[in-house]
Amino acid sequence: MTVPDGQAAAEAAVVLRSAGLRVTGPRRSVLVWLARHPHSTAEAVRTGVCAELGSVSHQAVYDVLAACVAAGLVRSIQPAGHPARFERRVADNHHHLVCRGCGRTEDVDCLAGSAPCLAPGEDHRFAVDEAEIIFWGRCPACSAAFPAPRTGTERES
């Protein structure tokens, strides 16, 4: 069920205030956009916010994202070789599956147990509070478009 824009904006304003952030149009729009489009790049967020508010600078979007990440309202995911992606799902310790071809990113719930899902063999006396796992592969569309090359180790049936 999609929440009406007015209600989503009101909920975003409450979230911003509760984090001690000033409520602005760009901040509200970024939170609403990310709630509906998780794993968006900064450029995708800017495009979505511009569609709603008109012209918004790249720098304004980066500033909003940085403030929301610092306040714990948004999570930044930075898969190697791909642009950073942002999401609103911050209240748990989930992981991600990233397509090597197109960069499509999907959530993967915690592997087992409570946060952190995995404990390092040696913690070097760190107080570990999060385990970030990225699973890599190809999404169905990229798998169909670009089949994996044969390695010579597959068995013939």
Coordinates of C-alpha atoms in Angstrom, one line a residue:
M1 CA 0.0 0.0 0.0
T2 CA 1.4 3.4 -1.0
V3 CA 1.1 6.2 1.6
P4 CA -0.3 9.5 0.1
D5 CA 2.4 12.1 -0.5
G6 CA 1.1 14.4 2.2
Q7 CA 1.1 11.7 4.8
A8 CA 4.6 10.5 3.8
A9 CA 5.9 14.0 4.0
A10 CA 4.4 14.5 7.4
E11 CA 6.0 11.2 8.6
A12 CA 9.3 12.3 7.2
A13 CA 9.0 15.6 9.1
V14 CA 8.4 13.8 12.4
V15 CA 11.5 11.6 11.7
L16 CA 13.6 14.6 10.9
R17 CA 12.5 16.5 14.1
S18 CA 13.1 13.4 16.2
A19 CA 16.6 13.2 15.0
G20 CA 17.2 16.9 15.8
L21 CA 17.3 18.0 12.2
R22 CA 15.5 21.0 10.8
V23 CA 12.6 20.1 8.5
T24 CA 13.2 21.4 4.9
G25 CA 11.6 20.5 1.6
P26 CA 14.7 18.7 0.3
R27 CA 15.1 16.7 3.4
R28 CA 11.5 15.6 3.5
S29 CA 11.6 14.8 -0.2
V30 CA 14.8 12.7 0.1
L31 CA 13.4 10.7 2.9
V32 CA 10.1 10.1 1.1
W33 CA 12.0 9.1 -2.1
L34 CA 14.2 6.7 -0.3
A35 CA 11.3 5.1 1.5
R36 CA 9.8 4.2 -1.9
H37 CA 13.1 3.6 -3.8
P38 CA 15.6 1.9 -1.5
H39 CA 19.2 1.4 -2.7
S40 CA 19.1 4.6 -4.8
T41 CA 22.2 6.4 -5.9
A42 CA 22.6 10.1 -5.1
E43 CA 21.8 10.9 -8.7
A44 CA 18.6 8.9 -8.7
V45 CA 17.6 10.6 -5.5
R46 CA 18.3 14.1 -7.0
T47 CA 16.3 13.2 -10.1
G48 CA 13.3 12.1 -8.0
V49 CA 13.5 15.1 -5.7
C50 CA 13.8 17.5 -8.7
A51 CA 10.6 15.9 -10.1
E52 CA 8.8 16.9 -7.0
L53 CA 10.4 20.2 -6.0
G54 CA 11.9 21.5 -9.2
S55 CA 15.5 22.4 -9.4
V56 CA 17.7 21.0 -6.5
S57 CA 21.4 21.1 -6.8
H58 CA 23.7 18.0 -6.6
Q59 CA 25.4 19.6 -3.6
A60 CA 22.1 20.1 -1.8
V61 CA 21.2 16.4 -2.2
Y62 CA 24.7 15.3 -1.1
D63 CA 24.4 17.5 2.0
V64 CA 20.9 16.1 2.8
L65 CA 22.2 12.5 2.4
A66 CA 25.2 13.2 4.6
A67 CA 23.1 14.8 7.3
C68 CA 20.6 11.9 7.3
V69 CA 23.4 9.3 7.3
A70 CA 25.1 11.1 10.2
A71 CA 21.8 11.3 12.1
G72 CA 21.2 7.5 11.5
L73 CA 18.1 8.1 9.4
V74 CA 19.7 6.8 6.2
R75 CA 22.2 4.0 5.5
S76 CA 24.9 4.3 2.9
I77 CA 25.9 1.2 1.0
Q78 CA 29.2 1.4 -0.9
P79 CA 29.7 -1.7 -3.0
A80 CA 33.2 -1.8 -4.7
G81 CA 33.1 -0.5 -8.2
H82 CA 29.6 0.9 -8.0
P83 CA 28.3 4.3 -6.8
A84 CA 27.1 4.6 -3.2
R85 CA 23.5 3.7 -2.7
F86 CA 21.2 4.9 0.1
E87 CA 18.3 3.4 2.0
R88 CA 16.0 4.1 4.9
R89 CA 16.2 0.6 6.4
V90 CA 18.5 1.3 9.3
A91 CA 16.9 -0.4 12.3
D92 CA 18.4 -3.8 11.7
N93 CA 21.6 -5.5 10.7
H94 CA 20.7 -6.8 7.2
H95 CA 23.0 -7.4 4.3
H96 CA 22.9 -6.9 0.5
L97 CA 23.1 -8.8 -2.7
V98 CA 24.6 -6.8 -5.6
C99 CA 24.5 -7.6 -9.3
R100 CA 28.0 -7.4 -10.9
G101 CA 26.4 -6.4 -14.2
C102 CA 23.9 -3.6 -13.5
G103 CA 24.4 -2.9 -9.8
R104 CA 20.9 -3.9 -8.8
T105 CA 20.9 -4.2 -5.0
E106 CA 18.5 -6.2 -2.9
D107 CA 18.2 -6.7 0.9
V108 CA 19.2 -10.0 2.5
D109 CA 18.0 -10.5 6.0
C110 CA 20.4 -11.3 8.7
L111 CA 22.1 -14.7 8.3
A112 CA 21.5 -16.0 11.8
G113 CA 21.2 -14.7 15.3
S114 CA 21.1 -11.1 16.6
A115 CA 23.3 -8.2 15.5
P116 CA 26.0 -8.5 14.6
C117 CA 25.0 -11.5 12.5
L118 CA 28.6 -12.8 12.3
A119 CA 31.3 -12.5 14.9
P120 CA 34.9 -12.1 13.7
G121 CA 37.3 -14.8 14.7
E122 CA 39.5 -12.1 16.2
D123 CA 37.9 -8.8 17.3
H124 CA 41.2 -7.0 18.3
R125 CA 39.3 -5.7 21.3
F126 CA 36.9 -3.7 19.1
A127 CA 33.3 -3.4 20.3
V128 CA 31.7 -4.9 17.2
D129 CA 28.2 -3.6 16.6
E130 CA 27.6 -4.4 12.9
A131 CA 28.6 -6.9 10.3
E132 CA 28.3 -5.8 6.7
I133 CA 28.1 -8.5 4.2
I134 CA 27.8 -8.0 0.4
F135 CA 26.9 -11.0 -1.7
W136 CA 27.9 -10.6 -5.3
G137 CA 26.3 -12.3 -8.4
R138 CA 24.2 -11.5 -11.4
C139 CA 20.5 -10.6 -11.3
P140 CA 18.2 -12.6 -13.5
A141 CA 18.2 -10.0 -16.3
C142 CA 22.0 -9.8 -16.5
S143 CA 22.3 -13.6 -16.2
A144 CA 20.0 -14.0 -19.2
A145 CA 21.8 -11.2 -21.2
F146 CA 25.3 -12.3 -20.4
P147 CA 25.6 -16.0 -19.6
A148 CA 28.6 -16.9 -17.5
P149 CA 31.5 -18.3 -19.7
R150 CA 32.2 -22.0 -19.4
T151 CA 35.2 -22.7 -17.3
G152 CA 35.8 -26.2 -18.5
T153 CA 35.1 -27.6 -15.1
E154 CA 31.4 -28.2 -15.6
R155 CA 30.2 -31.8 -16.1
E156 CA 28.5 -32.7 -19.3
S157 CA 25.1 -34.4 -18.7

